[in-house]
PDB file of C-alpha atoms in Angstrom:
ATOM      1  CA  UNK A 124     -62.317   5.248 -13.133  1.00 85.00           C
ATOM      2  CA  UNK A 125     -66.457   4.838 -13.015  1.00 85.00           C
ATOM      3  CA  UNK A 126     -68.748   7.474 -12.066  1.00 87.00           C
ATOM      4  CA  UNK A 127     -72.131   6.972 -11.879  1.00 88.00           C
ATOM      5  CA  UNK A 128     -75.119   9.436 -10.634  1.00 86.00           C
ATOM      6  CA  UNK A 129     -76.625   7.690  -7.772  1.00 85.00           C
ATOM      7  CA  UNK A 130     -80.238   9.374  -9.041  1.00 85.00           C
ATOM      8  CA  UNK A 131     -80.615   8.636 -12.796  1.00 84.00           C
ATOM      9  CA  UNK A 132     -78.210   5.742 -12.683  1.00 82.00           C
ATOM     10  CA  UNK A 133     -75.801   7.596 -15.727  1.00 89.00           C
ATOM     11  CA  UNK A 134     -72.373   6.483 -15.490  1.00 87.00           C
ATOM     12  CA  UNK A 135     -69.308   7.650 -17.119  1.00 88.00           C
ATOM     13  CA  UNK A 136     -65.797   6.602 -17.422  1.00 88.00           C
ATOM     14  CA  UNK A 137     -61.943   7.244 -17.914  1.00 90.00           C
ATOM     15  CA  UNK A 138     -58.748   6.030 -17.658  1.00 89.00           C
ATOM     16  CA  UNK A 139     -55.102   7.136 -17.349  1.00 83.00           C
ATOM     17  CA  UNK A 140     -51.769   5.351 -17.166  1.00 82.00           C
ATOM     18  CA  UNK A 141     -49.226   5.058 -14.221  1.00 75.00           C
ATOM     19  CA  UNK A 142     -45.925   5.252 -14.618  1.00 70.00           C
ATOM     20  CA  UNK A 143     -43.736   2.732 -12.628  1.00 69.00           C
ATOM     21  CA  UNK A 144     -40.311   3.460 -13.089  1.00 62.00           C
ATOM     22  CA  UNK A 145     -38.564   0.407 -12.329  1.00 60.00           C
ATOM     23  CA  UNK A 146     -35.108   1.824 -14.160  1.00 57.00           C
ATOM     24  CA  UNK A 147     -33.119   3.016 -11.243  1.00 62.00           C
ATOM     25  CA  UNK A 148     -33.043  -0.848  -9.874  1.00 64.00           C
ATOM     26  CA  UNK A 149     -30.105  -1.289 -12.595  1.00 76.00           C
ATOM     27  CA  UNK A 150     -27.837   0.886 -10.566  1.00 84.00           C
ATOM     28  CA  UNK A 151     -24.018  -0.360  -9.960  1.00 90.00           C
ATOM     29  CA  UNK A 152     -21.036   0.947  -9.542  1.00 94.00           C
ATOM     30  CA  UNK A 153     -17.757  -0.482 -10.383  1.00 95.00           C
ATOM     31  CA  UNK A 154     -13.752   0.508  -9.551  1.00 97.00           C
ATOM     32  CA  UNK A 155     -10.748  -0.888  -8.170  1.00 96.00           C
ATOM     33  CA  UNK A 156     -12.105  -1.423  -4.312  1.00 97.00           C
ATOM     34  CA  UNK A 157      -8.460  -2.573  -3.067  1.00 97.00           C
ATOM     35  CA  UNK A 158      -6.048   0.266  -2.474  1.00 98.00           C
ATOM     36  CA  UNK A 159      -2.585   0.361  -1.069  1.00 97.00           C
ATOM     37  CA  UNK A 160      -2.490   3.324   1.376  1.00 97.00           C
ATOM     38  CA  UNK A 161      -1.607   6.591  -0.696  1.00 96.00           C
ATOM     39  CA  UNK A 162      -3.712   4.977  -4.051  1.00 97.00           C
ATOM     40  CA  UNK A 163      -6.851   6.128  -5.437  1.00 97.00           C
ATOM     41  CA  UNK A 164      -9.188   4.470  -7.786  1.00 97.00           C
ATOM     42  CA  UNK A 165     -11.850   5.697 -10.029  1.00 97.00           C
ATOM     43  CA  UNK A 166     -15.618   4.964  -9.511  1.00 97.00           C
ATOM     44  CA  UNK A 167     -17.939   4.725 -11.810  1.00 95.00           C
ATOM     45  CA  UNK A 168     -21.801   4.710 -10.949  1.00 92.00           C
ATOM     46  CA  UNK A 169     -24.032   3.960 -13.887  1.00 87.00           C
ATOM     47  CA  UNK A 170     -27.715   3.197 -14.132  1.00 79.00           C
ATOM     48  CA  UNK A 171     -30.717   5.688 -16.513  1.00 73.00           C
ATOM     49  CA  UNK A 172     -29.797   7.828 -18.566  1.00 71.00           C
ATOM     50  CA  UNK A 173     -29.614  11.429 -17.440  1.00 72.00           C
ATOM     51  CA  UNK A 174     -29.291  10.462 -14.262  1.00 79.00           C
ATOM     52  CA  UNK A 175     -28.336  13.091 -11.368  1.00 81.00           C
ATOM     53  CA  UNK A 176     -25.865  10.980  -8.835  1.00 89.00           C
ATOM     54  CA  UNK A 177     -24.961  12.567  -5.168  1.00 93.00           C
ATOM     55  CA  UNK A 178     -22.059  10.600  -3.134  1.00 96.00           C
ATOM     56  CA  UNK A 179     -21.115  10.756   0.380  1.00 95.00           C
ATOM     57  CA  UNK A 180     -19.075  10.338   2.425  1.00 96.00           C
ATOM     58  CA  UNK A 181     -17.085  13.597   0.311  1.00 96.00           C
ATOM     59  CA  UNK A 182     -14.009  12.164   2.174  1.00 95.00           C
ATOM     60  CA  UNK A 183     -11.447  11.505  -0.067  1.00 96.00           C
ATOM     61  CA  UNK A 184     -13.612  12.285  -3.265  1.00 97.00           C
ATOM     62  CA  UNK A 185     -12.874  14.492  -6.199  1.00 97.00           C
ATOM     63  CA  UNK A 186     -16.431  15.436  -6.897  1.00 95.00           C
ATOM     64  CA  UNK A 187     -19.922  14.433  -5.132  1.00 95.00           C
ATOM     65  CA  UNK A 188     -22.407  15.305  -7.835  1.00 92.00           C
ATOM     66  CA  UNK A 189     -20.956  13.491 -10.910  1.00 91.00           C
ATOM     67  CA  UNK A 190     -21.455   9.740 -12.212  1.00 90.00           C
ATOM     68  CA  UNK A 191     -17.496   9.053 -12.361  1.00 94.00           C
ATOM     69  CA  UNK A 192     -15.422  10.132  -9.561  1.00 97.00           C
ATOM     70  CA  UNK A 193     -11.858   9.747  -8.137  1.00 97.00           C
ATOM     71  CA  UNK A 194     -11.619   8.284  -4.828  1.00 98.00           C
ATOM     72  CA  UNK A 195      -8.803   8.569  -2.491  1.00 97.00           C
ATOM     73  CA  UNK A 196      -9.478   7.444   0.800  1.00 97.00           C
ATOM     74  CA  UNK A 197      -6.794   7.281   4.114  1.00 96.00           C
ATOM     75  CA  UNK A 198      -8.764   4.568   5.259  1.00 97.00           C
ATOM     76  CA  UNK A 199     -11.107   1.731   4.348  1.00 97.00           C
ATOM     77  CA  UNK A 200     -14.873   4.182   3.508  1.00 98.00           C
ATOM     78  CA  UNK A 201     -18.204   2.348   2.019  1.00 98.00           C
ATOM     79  CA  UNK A 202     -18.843   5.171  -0.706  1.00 98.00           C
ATOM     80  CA  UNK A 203     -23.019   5.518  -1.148  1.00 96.00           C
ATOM     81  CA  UNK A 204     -23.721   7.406  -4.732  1.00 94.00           C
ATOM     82  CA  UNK A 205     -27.917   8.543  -4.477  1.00 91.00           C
ATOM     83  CA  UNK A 206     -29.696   8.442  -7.674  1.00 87.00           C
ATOM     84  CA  UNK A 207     -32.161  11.263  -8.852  1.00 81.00           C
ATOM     85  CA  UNK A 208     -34.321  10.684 -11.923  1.00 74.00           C
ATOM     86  CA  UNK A 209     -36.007  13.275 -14.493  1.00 73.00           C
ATOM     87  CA  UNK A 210     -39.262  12.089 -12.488  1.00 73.00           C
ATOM     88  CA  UNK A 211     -38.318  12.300  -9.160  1.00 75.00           C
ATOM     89  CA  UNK A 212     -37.411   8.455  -7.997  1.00 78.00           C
ATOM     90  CA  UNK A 213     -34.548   7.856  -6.098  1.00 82.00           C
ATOM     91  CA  UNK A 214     -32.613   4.931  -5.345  1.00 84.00           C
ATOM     92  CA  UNK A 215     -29.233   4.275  -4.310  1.00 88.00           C
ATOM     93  CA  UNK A 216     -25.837   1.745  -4.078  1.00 91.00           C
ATOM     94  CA  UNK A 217     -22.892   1.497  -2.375  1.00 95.00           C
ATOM     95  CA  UNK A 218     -19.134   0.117  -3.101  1.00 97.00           C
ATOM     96  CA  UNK A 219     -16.304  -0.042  -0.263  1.00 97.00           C
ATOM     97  CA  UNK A 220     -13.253   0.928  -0.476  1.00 98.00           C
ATOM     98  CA  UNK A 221     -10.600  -1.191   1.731  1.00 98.00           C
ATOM     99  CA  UNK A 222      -7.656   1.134   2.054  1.00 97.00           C
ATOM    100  CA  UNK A 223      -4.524  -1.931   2.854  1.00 97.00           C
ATOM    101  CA  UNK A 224      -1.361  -0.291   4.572  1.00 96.00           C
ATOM    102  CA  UNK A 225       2.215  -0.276   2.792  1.00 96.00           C
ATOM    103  CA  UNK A 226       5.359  -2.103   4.695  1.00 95.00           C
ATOM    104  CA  UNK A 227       7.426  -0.258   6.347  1.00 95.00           C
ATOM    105  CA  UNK A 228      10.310  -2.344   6.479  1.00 95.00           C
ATOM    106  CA  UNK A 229      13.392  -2.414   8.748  1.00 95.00           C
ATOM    107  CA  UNK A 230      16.759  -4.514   8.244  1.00 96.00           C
ATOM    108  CA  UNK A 231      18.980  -5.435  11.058  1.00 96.00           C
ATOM    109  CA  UNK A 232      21.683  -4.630  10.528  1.00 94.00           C
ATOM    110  CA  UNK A 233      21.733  -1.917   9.056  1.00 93.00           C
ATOM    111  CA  UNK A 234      24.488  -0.758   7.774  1.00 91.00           C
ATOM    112  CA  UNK A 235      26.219  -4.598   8.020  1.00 92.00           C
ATOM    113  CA  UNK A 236      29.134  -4.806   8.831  1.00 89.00           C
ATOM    114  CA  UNK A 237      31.303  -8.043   7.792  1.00 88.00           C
ATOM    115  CA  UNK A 238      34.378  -8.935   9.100  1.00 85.00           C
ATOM    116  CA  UNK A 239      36.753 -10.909   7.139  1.00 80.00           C
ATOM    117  CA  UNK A 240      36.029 -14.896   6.686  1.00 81.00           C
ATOM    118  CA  UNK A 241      32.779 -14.658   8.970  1.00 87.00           C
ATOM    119  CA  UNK A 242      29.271 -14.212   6.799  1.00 91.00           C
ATOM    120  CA  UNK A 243      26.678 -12.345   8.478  1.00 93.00           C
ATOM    121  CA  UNK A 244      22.856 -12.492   8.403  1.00 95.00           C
ATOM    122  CA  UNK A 245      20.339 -10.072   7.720  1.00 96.00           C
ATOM    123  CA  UNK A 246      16.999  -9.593   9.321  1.00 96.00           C
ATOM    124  CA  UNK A 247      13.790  -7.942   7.016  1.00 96.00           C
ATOM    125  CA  UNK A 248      10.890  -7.596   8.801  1.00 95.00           C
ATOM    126  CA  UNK A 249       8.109  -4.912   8.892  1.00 94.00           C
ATOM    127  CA  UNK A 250       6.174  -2.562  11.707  1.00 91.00           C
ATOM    128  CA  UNK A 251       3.098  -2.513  10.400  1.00 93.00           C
ATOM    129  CA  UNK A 252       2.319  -5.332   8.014  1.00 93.00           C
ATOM    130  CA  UNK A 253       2.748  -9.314   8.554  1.00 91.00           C
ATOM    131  CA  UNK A 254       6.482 -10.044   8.041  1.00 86.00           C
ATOM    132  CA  UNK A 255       5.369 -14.084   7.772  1.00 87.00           C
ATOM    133  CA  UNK A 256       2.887 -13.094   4.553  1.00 92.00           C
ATOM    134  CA  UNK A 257       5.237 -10.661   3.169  1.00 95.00           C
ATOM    135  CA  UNK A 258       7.524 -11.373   0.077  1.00 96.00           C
ATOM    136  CA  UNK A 259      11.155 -10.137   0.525  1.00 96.00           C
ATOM    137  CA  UNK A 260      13.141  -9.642  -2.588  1.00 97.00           C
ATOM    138  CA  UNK A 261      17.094  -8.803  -2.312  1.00 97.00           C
ATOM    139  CA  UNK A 262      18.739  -7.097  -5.582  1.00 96.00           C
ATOM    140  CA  UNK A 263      21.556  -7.666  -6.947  1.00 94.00           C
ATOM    141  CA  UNK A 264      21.536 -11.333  -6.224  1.00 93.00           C
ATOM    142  CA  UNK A 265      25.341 -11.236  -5.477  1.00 92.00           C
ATOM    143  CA  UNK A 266      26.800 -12.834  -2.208  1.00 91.00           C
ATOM    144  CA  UNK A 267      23.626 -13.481  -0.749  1.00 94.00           C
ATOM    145  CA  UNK A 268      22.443 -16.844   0.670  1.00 95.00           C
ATOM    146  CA  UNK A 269      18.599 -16.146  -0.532  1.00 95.00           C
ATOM    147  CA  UNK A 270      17.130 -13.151  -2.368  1.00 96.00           C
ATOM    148  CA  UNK A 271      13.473 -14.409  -1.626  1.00 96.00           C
ATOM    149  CA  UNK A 272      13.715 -14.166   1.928  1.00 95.00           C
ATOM    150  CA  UNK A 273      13.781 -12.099   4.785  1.00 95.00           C
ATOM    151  CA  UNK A 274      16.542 -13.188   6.558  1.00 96.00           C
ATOM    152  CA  UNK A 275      19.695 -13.923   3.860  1.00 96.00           C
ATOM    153  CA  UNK A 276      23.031 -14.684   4.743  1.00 95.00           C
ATOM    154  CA  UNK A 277      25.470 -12.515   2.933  1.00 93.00           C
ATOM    155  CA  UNK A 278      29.543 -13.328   2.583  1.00 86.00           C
ATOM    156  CA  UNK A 279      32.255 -11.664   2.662  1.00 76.00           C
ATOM    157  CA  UNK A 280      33.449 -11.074  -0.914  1.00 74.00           C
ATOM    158  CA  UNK A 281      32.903  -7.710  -1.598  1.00 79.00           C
ATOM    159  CA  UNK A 282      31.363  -4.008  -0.333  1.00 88.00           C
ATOM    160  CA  UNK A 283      27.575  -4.217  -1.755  1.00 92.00           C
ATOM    161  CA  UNK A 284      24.520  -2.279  -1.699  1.00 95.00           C
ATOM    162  CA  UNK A 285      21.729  -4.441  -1.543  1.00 96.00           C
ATOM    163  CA  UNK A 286      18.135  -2.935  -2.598  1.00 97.00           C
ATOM    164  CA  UNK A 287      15.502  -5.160  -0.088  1.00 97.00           C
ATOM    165  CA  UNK A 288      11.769  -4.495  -1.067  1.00 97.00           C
ATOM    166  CA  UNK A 289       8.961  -5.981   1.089  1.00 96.00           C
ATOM    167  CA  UNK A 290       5.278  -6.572  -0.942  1.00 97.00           C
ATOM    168  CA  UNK A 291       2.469  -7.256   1.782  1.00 96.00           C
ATOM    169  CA  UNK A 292      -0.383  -9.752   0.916  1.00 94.00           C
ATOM    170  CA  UNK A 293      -2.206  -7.255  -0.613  1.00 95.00           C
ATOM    171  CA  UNK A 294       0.508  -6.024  -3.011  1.00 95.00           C
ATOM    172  CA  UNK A 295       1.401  -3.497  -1.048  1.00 97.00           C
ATOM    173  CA  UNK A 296       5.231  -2.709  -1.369  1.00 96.00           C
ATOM    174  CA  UNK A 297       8.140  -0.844   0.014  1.00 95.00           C
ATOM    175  CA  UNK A 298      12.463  -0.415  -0.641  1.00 96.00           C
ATOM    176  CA  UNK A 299      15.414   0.357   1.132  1.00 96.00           C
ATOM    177  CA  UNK A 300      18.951   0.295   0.826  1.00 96.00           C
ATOM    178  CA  UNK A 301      21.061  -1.982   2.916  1.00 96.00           C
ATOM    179  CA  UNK A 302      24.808  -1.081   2.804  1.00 94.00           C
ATOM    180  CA  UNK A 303      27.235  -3.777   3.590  1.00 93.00           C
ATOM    181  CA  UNK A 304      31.297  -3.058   4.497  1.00 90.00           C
ATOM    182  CA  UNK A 305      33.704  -5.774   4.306  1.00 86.00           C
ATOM    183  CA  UNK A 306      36.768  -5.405   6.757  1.00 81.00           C
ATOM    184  CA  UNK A 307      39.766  -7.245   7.416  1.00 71.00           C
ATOM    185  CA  UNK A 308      40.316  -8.342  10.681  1.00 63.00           C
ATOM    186  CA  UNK A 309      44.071  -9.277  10.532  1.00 63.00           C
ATOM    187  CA  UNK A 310      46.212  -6.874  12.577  1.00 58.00           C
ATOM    188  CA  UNK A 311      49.669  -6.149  10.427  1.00 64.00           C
ATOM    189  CA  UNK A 312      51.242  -3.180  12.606  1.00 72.00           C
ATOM    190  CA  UNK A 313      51.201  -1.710  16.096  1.00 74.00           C
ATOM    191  CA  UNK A 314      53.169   1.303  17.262  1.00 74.00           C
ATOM    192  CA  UNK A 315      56.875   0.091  18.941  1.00 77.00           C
ATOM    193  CA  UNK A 316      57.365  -0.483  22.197  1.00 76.00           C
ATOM    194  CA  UNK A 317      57.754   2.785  24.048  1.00 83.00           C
ATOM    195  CA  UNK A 318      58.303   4.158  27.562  1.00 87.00           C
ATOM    196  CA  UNK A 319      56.766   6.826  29.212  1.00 88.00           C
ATOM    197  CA  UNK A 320      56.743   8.458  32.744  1.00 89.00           C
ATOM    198  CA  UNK A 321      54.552   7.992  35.352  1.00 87.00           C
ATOM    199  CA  UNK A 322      51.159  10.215  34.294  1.00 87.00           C
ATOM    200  CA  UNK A 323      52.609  10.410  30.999  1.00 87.00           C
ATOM    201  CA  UNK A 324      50.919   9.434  27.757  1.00 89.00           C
ATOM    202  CA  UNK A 325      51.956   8.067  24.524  1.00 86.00           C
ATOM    203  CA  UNK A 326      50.288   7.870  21.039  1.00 86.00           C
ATOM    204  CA  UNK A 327      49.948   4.058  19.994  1.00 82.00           C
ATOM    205  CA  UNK A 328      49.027   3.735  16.233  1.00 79.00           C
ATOM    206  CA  UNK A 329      47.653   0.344  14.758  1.00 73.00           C
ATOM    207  CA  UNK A 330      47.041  -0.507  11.301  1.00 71.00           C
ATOM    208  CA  UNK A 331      45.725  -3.114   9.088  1.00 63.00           C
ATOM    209  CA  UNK A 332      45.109  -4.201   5.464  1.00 60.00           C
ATOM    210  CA  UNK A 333      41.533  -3.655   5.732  1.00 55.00           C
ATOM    211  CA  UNK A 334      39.775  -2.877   2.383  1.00 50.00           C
ATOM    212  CA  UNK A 335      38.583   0.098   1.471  1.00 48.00           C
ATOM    213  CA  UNK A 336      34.767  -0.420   2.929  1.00 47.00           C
ATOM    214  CA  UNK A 337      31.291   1.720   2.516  1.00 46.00           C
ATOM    215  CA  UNK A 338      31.849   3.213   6.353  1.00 46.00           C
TER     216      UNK A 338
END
């Protein structure tokens, strides 16, 4: 910076230094940004040193004011942290979040029933997820036509409980327990022939060699 007296034409001169500070450009922040519903993931913003960080939405967060937080969202949020220098700059970045939902899965029928020399087939499919993407996995892998599928066909050999998880696209997963009864359909004895008077009523008792079954 010149100055110079406009009368006896003396001039002086000085300089001084600005300060760009370029450092808050370097900002990121990194974490897991694919949830299943109920998940949370750590965030991590980084950028100066001694850097003040503010986040919002506070939804779901475990702290707004700190460079590493814990997020647990319901849904899908785009999380903003603001940066604050020791000089006064500010700058800021964003991550999102996608919150992905978890199976709930349904199995018809359920409890199975299967009679005697006629196998039966289950149906997996989920309410809220695609049952065409999903993975179906059947445990134990006993009697069962397919374990990798959602729609087995399981014999009669024996009374089972069969443990049926779905896993969506996203890796998203969810159990349940499918009971399966075996019965015997061949009638072996029925009450006698008996006579009764008109109005009357008579107890009629039938059994069968039906094995014992998870009903």
């Amino acid at each position: 910076v010149r100055g110079t007296n406009p009368f006896t034409g003396c001039d002086s001169f000085t300089t001084f230094m600005v300060l760009v500070d370029d450092s808050l450009n370097n900002m990121k922040i990194v974490g897991d940004t694919s949830l299943c519903a109920g998940e949370c993931s750590i965030l991590m913003a980084s950028g100066r040193a001694h850097t003040y960080y503010n986040w919002h939405p506070s939804v779901g967060l475990s702290c707004t004011i700190c460079d590493t937080v814990r997020a647990c969202p319901d849904t899908s949020t785009t999380y903003w942290a603001v940066a604050i220098d020791d000089i006064g700059c500010k700058d800021s970045v964003s991550i999102r979040v996608n919150v992905h939902p978890v199976p709930t899965i349904l199995v018809n029928p359920n409890p199975a029933i299967v009679c005697r020399g006629k196998p039966t087939q289950l149906w997996a499919t989920s309410t809220n997820t695609d049952t065409t993407t999903n993975v179906y996995t059947w445990k134990p892998n006993l009697f069962i036509s397919c374990d990798t599928c959602n729609n087995p066909i399981i014999t009669d050999t024996a009374n089972i409980v069969y443990r049926v998880t779905g896993t969506s696209f996203f890796g998203c997963h969810d159990s349940m327990d499918v009971k399966v009864s075996v019965l015997d359909t061949n009638l072996n004895t029925i009450s006698l022939d008996t006579n009764i008077c008109e109005n009357g009523t008579a107890l009629l008792i039938a059994t069968s060699k039906s094995l014992v079954s998870n009903l």
